[in-house]
Each structure stands twice: as structure tokens, then as C-alpha cells.
PDB file of C-alpha atoms in Angstrom:
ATOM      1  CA  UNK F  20      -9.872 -18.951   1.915  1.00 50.00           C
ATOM      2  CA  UNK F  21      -9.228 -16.025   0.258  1.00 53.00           C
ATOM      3  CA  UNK F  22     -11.392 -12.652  -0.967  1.00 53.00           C
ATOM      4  CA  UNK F  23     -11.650 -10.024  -3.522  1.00 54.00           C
ATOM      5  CA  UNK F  24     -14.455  -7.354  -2.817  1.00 54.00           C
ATOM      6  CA  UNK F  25     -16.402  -4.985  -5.195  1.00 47.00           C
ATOM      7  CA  UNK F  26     -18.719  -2.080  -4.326  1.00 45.00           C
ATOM      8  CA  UNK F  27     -20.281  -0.934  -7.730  1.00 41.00           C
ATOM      9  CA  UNK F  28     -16.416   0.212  -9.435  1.00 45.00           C
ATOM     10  CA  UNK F  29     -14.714  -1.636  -6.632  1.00 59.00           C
ATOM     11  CA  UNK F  30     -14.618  -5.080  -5.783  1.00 63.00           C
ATOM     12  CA  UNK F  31     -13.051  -7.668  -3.116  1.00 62.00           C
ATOM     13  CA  UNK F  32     -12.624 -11.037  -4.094  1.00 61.00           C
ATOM     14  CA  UNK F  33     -12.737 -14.455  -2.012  1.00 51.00           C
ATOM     15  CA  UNK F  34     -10.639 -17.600  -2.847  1.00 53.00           C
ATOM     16  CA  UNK F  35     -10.997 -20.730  -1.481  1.00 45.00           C
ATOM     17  CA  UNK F  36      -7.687 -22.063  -0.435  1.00 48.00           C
ATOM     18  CA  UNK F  37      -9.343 -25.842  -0.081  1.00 45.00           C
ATOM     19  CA  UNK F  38     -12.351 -27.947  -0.887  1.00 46.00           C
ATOM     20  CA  UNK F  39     -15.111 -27.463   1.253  1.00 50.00           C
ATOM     21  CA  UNK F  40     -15.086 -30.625   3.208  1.00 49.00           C
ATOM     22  CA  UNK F  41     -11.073 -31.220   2.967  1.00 54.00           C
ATOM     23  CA  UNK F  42      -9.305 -30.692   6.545  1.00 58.00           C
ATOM     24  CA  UNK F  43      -8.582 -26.934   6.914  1.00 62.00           C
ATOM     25  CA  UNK F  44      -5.091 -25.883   5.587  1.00 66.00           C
ATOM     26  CA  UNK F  45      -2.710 -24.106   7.842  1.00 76.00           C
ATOM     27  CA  UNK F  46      -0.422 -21.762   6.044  1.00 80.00           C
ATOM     28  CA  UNK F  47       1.463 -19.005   7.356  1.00 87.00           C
ATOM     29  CA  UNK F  48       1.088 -15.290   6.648  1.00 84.00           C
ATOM     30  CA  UNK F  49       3.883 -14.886   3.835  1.00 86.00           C
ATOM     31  CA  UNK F  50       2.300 -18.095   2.396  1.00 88.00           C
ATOM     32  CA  UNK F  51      -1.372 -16.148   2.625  1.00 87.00           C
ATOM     33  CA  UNK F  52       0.083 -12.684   0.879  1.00 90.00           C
ATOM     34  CA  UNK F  53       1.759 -15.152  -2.021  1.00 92.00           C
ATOM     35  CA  UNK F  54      -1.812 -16.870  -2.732  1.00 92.00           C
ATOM     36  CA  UNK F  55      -3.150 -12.971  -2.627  1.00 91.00           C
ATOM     37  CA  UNK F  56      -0.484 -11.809  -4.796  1.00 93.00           C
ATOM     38  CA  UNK F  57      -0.431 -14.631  -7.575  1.00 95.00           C
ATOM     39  CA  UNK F  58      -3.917 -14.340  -7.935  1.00 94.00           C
ATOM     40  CA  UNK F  59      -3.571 -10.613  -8.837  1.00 95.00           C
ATOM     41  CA  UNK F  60      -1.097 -11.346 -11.445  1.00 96.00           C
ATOM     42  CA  UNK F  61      -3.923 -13.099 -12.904  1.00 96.00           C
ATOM     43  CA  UNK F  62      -5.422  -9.520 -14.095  1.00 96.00           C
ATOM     44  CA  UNK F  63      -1.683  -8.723 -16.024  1.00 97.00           C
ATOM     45  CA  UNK F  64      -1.721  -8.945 -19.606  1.00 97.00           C
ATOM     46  CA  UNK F  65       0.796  -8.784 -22.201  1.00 98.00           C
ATOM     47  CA  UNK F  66       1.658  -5.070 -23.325  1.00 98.00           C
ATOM     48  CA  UNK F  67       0.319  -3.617 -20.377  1.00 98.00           C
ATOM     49  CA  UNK F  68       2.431  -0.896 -18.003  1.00 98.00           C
ATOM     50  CA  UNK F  69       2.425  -1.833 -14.613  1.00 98.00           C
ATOM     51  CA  UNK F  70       2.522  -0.547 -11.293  1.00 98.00           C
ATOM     52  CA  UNK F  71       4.798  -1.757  -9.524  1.00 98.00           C
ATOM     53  CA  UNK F  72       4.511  -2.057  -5.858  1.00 97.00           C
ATOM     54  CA  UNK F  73       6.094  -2.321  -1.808  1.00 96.00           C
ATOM     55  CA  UNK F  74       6.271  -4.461   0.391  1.00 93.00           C
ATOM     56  CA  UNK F  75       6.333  -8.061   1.758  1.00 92.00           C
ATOM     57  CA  UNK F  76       2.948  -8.719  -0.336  1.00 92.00           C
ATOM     58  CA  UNK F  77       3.866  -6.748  -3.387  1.00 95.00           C
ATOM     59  CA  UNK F  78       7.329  -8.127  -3.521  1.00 96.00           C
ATOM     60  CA  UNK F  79       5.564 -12.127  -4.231  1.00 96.00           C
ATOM     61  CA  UNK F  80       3.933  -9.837  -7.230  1.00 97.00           C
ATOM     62  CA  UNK F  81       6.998  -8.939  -8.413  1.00 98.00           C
ATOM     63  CA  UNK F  82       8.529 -12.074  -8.188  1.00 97.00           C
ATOM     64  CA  UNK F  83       5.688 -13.767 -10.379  1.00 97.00           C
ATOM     65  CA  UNK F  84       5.584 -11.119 -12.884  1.00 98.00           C
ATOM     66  CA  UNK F  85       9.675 -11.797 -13.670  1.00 97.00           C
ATOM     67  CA  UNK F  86       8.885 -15.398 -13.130  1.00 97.00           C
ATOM     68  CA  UNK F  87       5.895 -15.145 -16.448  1.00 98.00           C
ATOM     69  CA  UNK F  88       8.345 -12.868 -18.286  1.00 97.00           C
ATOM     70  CA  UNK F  89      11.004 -15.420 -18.379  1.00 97.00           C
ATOM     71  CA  UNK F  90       9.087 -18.009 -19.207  1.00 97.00           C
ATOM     72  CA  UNK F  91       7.288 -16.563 -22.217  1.00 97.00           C
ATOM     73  CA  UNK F  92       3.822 -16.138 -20.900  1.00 97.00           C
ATOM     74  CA  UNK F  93       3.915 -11.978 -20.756  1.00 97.00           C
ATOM     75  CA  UNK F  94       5.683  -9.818 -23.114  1.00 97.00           C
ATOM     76  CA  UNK F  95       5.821  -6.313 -23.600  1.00 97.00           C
ATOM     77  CA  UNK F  96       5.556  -5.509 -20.007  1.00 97.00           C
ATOM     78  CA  UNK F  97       6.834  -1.986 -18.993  1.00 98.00           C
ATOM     79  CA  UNK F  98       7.029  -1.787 -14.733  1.00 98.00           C
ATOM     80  CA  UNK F  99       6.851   1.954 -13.162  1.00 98.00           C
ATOM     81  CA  UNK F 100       8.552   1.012  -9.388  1.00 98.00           C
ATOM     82  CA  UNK F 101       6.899   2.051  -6.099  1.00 98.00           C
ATOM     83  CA  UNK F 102      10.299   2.387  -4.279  1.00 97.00           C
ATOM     84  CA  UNK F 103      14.090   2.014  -4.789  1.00 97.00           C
ATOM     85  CA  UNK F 104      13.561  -1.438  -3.437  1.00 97.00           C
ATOM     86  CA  UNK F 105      11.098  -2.553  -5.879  1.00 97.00           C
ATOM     87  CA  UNK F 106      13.398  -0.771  -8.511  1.00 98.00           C
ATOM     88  CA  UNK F 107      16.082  -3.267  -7.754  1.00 98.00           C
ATOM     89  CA  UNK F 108      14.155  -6.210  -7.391  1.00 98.00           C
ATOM     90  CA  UNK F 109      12.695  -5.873 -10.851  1.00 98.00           C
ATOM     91  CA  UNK F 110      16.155  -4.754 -12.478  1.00 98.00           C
ATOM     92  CA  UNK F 111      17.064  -8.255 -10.730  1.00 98.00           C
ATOM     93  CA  UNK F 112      14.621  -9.966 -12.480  1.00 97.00           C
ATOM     94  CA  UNK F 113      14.718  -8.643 -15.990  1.00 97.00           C
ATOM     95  CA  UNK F 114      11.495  -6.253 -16.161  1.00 98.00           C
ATOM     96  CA  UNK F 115      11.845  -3.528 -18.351  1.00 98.00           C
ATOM     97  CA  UNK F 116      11.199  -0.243 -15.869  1.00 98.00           C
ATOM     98  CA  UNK F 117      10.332   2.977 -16.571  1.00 98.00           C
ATOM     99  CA  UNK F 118       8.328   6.080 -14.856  1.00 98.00           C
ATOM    100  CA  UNK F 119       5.410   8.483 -14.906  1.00 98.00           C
ATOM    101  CA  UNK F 120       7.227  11.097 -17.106  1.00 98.00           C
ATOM    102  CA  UNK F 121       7.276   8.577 -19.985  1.00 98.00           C
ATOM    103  CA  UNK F 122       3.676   6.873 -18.738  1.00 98.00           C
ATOM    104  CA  UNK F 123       1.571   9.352 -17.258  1.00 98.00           C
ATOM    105  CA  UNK F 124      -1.539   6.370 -17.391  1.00 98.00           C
ATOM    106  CA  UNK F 125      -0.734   3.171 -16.564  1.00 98.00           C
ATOM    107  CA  UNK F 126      -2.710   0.232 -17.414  1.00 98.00           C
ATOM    108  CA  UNK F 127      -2.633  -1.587 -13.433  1.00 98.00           C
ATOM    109  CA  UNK F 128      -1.214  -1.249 -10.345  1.00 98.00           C
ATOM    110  CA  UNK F 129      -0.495  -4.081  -7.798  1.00 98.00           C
ATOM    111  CA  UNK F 130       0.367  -3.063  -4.021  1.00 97.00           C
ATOM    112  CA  UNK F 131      -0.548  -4.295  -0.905  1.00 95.00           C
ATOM    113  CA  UNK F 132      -1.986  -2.054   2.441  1.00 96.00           C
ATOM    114  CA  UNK F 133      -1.382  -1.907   5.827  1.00 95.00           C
ATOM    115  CA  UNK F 134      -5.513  -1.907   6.570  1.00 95.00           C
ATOM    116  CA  UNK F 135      -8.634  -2.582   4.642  1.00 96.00           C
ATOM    117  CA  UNK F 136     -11.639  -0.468   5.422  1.00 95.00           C
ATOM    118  CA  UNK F 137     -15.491  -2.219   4.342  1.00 94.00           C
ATOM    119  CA  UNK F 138     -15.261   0.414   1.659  1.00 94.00           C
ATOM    120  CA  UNK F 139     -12.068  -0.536   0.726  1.00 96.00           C
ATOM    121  CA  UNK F 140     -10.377   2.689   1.505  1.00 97.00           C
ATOM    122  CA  UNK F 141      -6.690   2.014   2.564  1.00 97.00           C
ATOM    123  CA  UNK F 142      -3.486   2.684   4.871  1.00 97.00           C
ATOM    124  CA  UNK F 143      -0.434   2.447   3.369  1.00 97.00           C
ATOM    125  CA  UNK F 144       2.976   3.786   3.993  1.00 95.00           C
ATOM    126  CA  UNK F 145       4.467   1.623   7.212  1.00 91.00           C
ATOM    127  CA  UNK F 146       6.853   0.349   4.835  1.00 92.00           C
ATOM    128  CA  UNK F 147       7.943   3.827   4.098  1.00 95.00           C
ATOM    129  CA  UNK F 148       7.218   4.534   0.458  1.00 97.00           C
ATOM    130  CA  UNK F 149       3.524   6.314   0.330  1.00 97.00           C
ATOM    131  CA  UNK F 150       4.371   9.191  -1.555  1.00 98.00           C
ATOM    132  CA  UNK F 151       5.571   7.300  -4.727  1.00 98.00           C
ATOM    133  CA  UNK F 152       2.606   4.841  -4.329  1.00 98.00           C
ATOM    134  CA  UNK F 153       0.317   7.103  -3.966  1.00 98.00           C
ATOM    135  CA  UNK F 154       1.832   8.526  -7.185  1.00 98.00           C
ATOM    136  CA  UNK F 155       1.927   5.392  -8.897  1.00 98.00           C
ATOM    137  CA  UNK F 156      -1.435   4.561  -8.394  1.00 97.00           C
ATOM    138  CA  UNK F 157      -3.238   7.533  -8.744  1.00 97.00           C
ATOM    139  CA  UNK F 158      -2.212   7.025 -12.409  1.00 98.00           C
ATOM    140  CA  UNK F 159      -3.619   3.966 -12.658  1.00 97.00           C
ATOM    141  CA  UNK F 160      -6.864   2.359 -14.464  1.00 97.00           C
ATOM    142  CA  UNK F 161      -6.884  -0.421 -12.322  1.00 97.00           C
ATOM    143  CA  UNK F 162      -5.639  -0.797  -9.211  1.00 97.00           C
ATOM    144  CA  UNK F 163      -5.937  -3.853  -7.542  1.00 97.00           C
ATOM    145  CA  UNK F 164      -4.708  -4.631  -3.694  1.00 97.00           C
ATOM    146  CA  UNK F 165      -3.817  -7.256  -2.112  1.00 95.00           C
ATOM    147  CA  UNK F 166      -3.394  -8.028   1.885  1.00 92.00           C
ATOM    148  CA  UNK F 167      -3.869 -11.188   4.182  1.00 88.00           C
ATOM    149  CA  UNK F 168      -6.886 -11.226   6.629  1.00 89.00           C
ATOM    150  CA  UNK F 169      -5.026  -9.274   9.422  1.00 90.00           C
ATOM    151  CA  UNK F 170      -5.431  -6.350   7.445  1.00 93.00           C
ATOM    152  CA  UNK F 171      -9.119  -6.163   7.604  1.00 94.00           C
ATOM    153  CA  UNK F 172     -10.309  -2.938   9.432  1.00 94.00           C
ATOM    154  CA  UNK F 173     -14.090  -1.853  10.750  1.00 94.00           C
ATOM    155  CA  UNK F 174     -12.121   1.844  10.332  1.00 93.00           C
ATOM    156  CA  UNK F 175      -9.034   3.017   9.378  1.00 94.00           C
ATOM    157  CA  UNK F 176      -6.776   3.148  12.129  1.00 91.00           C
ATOM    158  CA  UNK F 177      -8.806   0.395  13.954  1.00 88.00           C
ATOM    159  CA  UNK F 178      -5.676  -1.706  13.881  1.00 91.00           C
ATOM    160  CA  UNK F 179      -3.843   0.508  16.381  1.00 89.00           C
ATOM    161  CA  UNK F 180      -0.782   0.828  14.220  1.00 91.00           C
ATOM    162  CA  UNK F 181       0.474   3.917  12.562  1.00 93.00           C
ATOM    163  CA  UNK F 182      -1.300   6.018   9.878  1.00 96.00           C
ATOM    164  CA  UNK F 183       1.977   7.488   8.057  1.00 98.00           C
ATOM    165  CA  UNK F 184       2.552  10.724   7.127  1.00 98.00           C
ATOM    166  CA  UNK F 185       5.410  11.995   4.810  1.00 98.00           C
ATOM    167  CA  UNK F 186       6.573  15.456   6.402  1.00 98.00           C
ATOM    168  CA  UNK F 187      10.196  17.348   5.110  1.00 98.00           C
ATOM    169  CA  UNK F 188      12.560  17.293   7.751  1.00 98.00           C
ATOM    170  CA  UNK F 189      12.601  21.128   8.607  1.00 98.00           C
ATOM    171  CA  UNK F 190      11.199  21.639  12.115  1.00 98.00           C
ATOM    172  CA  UNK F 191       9.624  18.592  11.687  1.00 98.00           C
ATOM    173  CA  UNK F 192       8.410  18.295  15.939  1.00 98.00           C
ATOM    174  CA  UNK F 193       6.490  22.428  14.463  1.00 98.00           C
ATOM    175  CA  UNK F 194       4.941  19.407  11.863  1.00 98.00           C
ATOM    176  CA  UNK F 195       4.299  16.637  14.269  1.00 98.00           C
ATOM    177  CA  UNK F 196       2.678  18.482  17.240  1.00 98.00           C
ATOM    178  CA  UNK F 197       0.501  20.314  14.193  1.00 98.00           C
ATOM    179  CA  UNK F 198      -0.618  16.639  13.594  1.00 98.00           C
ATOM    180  CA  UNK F 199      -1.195  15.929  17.029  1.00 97.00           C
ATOM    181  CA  UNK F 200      -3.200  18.272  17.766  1.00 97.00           C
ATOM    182  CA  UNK F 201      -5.217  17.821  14.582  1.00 97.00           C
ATOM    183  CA  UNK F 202      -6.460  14.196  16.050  1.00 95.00           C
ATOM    184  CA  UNK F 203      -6.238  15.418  19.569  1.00 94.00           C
ATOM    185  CA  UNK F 204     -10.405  13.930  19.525  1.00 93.00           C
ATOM    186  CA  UNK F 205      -8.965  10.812  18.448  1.00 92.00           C
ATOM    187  CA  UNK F 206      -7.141  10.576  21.784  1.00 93.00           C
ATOM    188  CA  UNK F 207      -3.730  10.915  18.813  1.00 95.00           C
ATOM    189  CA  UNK F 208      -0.095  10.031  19.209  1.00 96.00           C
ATOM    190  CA  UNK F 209       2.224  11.674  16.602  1.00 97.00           C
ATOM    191  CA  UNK F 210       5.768  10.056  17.021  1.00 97.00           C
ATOM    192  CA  UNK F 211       8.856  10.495  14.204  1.00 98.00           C
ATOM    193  CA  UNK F 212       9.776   6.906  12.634  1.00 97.00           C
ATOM    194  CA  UNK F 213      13.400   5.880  13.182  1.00 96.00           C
ATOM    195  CA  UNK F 214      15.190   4.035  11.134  1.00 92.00           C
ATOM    196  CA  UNK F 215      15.780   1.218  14.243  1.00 86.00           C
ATOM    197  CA  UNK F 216      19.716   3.520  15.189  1.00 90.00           C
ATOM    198  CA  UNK F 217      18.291   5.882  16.802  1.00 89.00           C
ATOM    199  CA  UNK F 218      18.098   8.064  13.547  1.00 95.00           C
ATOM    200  CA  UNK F 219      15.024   9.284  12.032  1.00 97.00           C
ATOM    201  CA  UNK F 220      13.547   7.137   9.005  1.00 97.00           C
ATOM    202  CA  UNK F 221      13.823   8.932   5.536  1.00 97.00           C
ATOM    203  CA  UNK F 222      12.319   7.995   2.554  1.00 98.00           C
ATOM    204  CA  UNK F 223      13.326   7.864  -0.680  1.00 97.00           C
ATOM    205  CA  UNK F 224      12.784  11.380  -1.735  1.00 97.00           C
ATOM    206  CA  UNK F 225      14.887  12.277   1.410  1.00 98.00           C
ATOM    207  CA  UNK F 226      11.586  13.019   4.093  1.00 98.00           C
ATOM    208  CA  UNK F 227      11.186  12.110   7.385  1.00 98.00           C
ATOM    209  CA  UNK F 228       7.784   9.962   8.518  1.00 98.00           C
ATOM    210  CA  UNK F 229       5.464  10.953  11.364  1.00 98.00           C
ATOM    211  CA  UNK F 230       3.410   8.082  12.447  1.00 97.00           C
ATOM    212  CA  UNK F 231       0.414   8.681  13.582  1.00 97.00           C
ATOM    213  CA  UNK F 232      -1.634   6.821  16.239  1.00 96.00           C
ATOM    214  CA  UNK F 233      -5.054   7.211  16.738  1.00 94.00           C
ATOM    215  CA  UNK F 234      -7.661   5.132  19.899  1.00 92.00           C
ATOM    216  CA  UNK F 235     -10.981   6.865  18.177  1.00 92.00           C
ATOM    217  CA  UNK F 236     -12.261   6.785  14.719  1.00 92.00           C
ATOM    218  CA  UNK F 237     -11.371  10.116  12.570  1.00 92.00           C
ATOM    219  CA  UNK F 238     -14.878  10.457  11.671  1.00 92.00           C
ATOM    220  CA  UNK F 239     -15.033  11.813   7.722  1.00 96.00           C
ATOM    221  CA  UNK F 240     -11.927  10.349   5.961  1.00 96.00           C
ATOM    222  CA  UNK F 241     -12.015  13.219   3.246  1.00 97.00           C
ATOM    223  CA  UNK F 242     -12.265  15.596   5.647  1.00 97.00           C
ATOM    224  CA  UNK F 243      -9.503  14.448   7.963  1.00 97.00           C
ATOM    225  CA  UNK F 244      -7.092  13.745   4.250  1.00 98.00           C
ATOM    226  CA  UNK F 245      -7.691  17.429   3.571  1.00 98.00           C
ATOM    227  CA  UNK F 246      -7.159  18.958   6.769  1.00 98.00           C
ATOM    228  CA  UNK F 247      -3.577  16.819   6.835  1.00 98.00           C
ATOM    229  CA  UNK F 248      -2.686  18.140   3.544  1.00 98.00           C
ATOM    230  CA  UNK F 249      -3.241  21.570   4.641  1.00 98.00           C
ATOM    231  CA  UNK F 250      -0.734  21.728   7.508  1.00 98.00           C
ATOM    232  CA  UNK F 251       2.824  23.331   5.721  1.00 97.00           C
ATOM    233  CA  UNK F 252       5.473  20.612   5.944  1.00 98.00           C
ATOM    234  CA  UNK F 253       3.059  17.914   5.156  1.00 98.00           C
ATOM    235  CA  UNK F 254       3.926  16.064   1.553  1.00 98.00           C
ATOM    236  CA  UNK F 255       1.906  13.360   1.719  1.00 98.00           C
ATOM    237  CA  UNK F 256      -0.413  10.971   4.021  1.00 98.00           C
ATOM    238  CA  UNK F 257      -0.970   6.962   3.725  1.00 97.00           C
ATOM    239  CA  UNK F 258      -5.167   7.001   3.525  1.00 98.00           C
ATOM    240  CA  UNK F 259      -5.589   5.716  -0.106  1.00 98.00           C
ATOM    241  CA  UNK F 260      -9.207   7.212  -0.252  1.00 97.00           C
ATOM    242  CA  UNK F 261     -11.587   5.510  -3.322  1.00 96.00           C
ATOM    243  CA  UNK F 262      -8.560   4.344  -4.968  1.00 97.00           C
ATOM    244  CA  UNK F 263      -8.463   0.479  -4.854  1.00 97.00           C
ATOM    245  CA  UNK F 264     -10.608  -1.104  -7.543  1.00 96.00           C
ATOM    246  CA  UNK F 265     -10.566  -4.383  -6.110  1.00 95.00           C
ATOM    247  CA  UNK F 266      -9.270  -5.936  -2.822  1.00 95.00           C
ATOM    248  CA  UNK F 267      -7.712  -9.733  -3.036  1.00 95.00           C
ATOM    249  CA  UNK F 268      -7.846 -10.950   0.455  1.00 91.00           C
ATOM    250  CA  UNK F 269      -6.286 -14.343   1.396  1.00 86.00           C
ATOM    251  CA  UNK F 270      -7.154 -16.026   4.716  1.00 79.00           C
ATOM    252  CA  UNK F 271      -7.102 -18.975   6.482  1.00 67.00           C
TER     253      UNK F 271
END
């Protein structure tokens, strides 16, 4: 099955994958984020700007979008990229790009998340590019995400895995321990992201990412966003607070 949720201006949705008496379906996780994804393309219209987003989920978005344009079933379609990655991958597939200097509103947004609060509240970032998405689709009318059931949260940072935050590079541990000790009631872990060499992970507006990991809830989100964004070095942090406007969800 698979869900989209709304809470008054936010929803999450739920699709069936199979008939309610049919033998359950097994599909693997890519194979749940392309259901997700496709069904979001479902909300793109001809003449619309798009955002476009990151990641293994976003990417099947991506993919579909090219695959309508080529086939005559969209037109007009201008795509503002999350990342350099997504940049290239639409270039690849013939969708006219441009950015928020020329589209300062843009009509949807399509991304996926790293977790899924109940109040559809969001991590982001792990893939490295929260500071343009975040960008991206805080511009946005719509913005509609779209994850597999793993990403479902009771909190953020319930999942154990990183909450991201975008730091610059000078005296980035001064940054890091500042972080650390911010959380230090959630029982926090602030470690720098490498890029898998032994080098530190930078992004693509050249910024290093402290990941942060957190055993206890940390309590009031808007709270705990502003107190981040008040620590000098800090750019930018992955909680995507009352920003989705609807959730797909695909699950087995």
C-alpha cells in the first residue's frame, strides 16, 4: 500500500499497491519510492515551474517528468534543481532548467525526506543538499514529499540516523561541539560527514556537514530550529518545519 496524509493545509496520502483480497505483493524499497514518486508526478501540470529534487526517491521523479516531456504529455515545464546532481540528470533528459533569480515562486516542488514526523514535519539533508532544498522549497506553493514506509517517525530523530546540519568549514569542531552541547539533553552526538576517503563531505556551495545524532526527543522543533540557526558558522539545518503540503507514502 501506499499513503498521502493531510492535516487541514497538509495532507498524506495512501495507495493501495493491490486488491484487497489478491496475495500481498513483495516489492523492494527502490520499487516502493518509484510507486511514491510516479504518483506525485500525478499533481504536475503543463506550464508549471517545478522543483526539482535529491535523492534516490526524487531521482524516479525526475526520471518520469523527462519521460512525460518526451512523450508529449507536459509542455512548458521549467525545472529549478535541488543539487548539481539533479542539475545533470535533468540536462540529461531534456528539461528546460532554470533558478530562483528568474522564479522566485514556483508552482510545486517534489523531494523526498529522510523521516516523516505525524505532523509531517521533515529531515532532510543525508544526501547532502539541504541548503538548496530548503531553498527550493520554501519558494514553493505546493510541496509535495514523497518517502517509503521506513521513513515514518513518532519524532524527528526517532530513526537514530543523522539530523544534518550545513556549517562553513572555518573552525568547524568551535561549530560542532557548539551543536553538541546544544542537544547535550538529548544524550547528542555531533560528528563531521566524510566524504567515505577520509576527507570531510562538502556540499555544493563548498560547506562541510555536521551530523547530528540524537537518543531523546528535542522537545519543541521551532525552538530547537532557532536555537541551531543562532550558533555563528551554522548555514543551514535539515528539519523542514510546516513545509510539506502533502506526504505520498508507499509501503508494503
Amino acid at each position: 500500500m501506499a499513503i498521502a496524509w493531510s492535516e487541514t493545509a497538509a495532507s498524506m496520502e495512501a495507495l493501495s499497491l493491490s486488491p484487497p483480497m489478491s496475495p500481498p505483493v513483495i516489492l523492494t524499497q527502490d520499487e516502493l519510492k518509484k510507486i511514491a514518486a510516479y504518483k506525485a508526478v500525478e499533481f504536475v501540470e503543463s506550464g508549471m515551474v517545478l522543483g526539482l529534487g535529491t535523492g534516490s526517491t526524487a531521482k524516479h521523479a525526475v526520471d518520469r517528468i523527462g519521460e512525460l516531456l518526451r512523450q508529449g504529455k507536459l509542455s512548458n515545464i521549467v525545472g529549478i534543481p535541488t543539487s548539481k546532481k539533479t542539475q545533470e540528470q535533468a540536462v540529461s533528459l531534456g528539461i528546460p532548467l532554470s533558478d530562483l533569480d528568474n522564479y522566485p515562486t514556483i508552482d510545486l516542488a517534489i523531494d523526498g525526506a529522510d523521516e516523516v514526523d505525524p505532523h509531517l514535519n521533515l529531515v532532510k539533508g543525508r544526501g547532502g543538499s539541504l541548503l538548496r532544498e530548503k531553498m527550493v522549497e520554501g519558494a514553493c506553493k505546493k510541496f509535495v514529499c514523497i518517502v517509503d514506509e521506513s521513513k515514518l517517525v513518532k519524532h524527528l530523530g526517532g530513526s537514530g540516523l543523522a539530523l544534518p546540519v550545513e556549517i562553513v568549514p572555518f573552525c568547524w569542531k568551535f561549530t560542532a561541539n557548539k551543536l553538541q552541547k546544544l542537544f547535550q539533553g538529548s544524550d547528542c552526538v555531533a560528528k563531521l560527514r566524510n566524504d567515505g576517503e577520509g576527507k570531510p563531505f562538502v556540499t555544493d556551495n563548498g560547506n562541510y556537514i555536521v551530523d547530528l545524532y540524537l537518543k531523546k526527543e528535542m522537545g519543541d522543533l521551532q525552538v530547537a530550529s532557532d536555537a541551531i540557526l543562532r550558533i555563528a558558522g551554522v548555514v543551514e539545518h535539515g528539519m523542514f518545519l510546516d513545509m510539506a503540503t502533502t506526504v505520498i507514502v508507499a509501503g508494503r
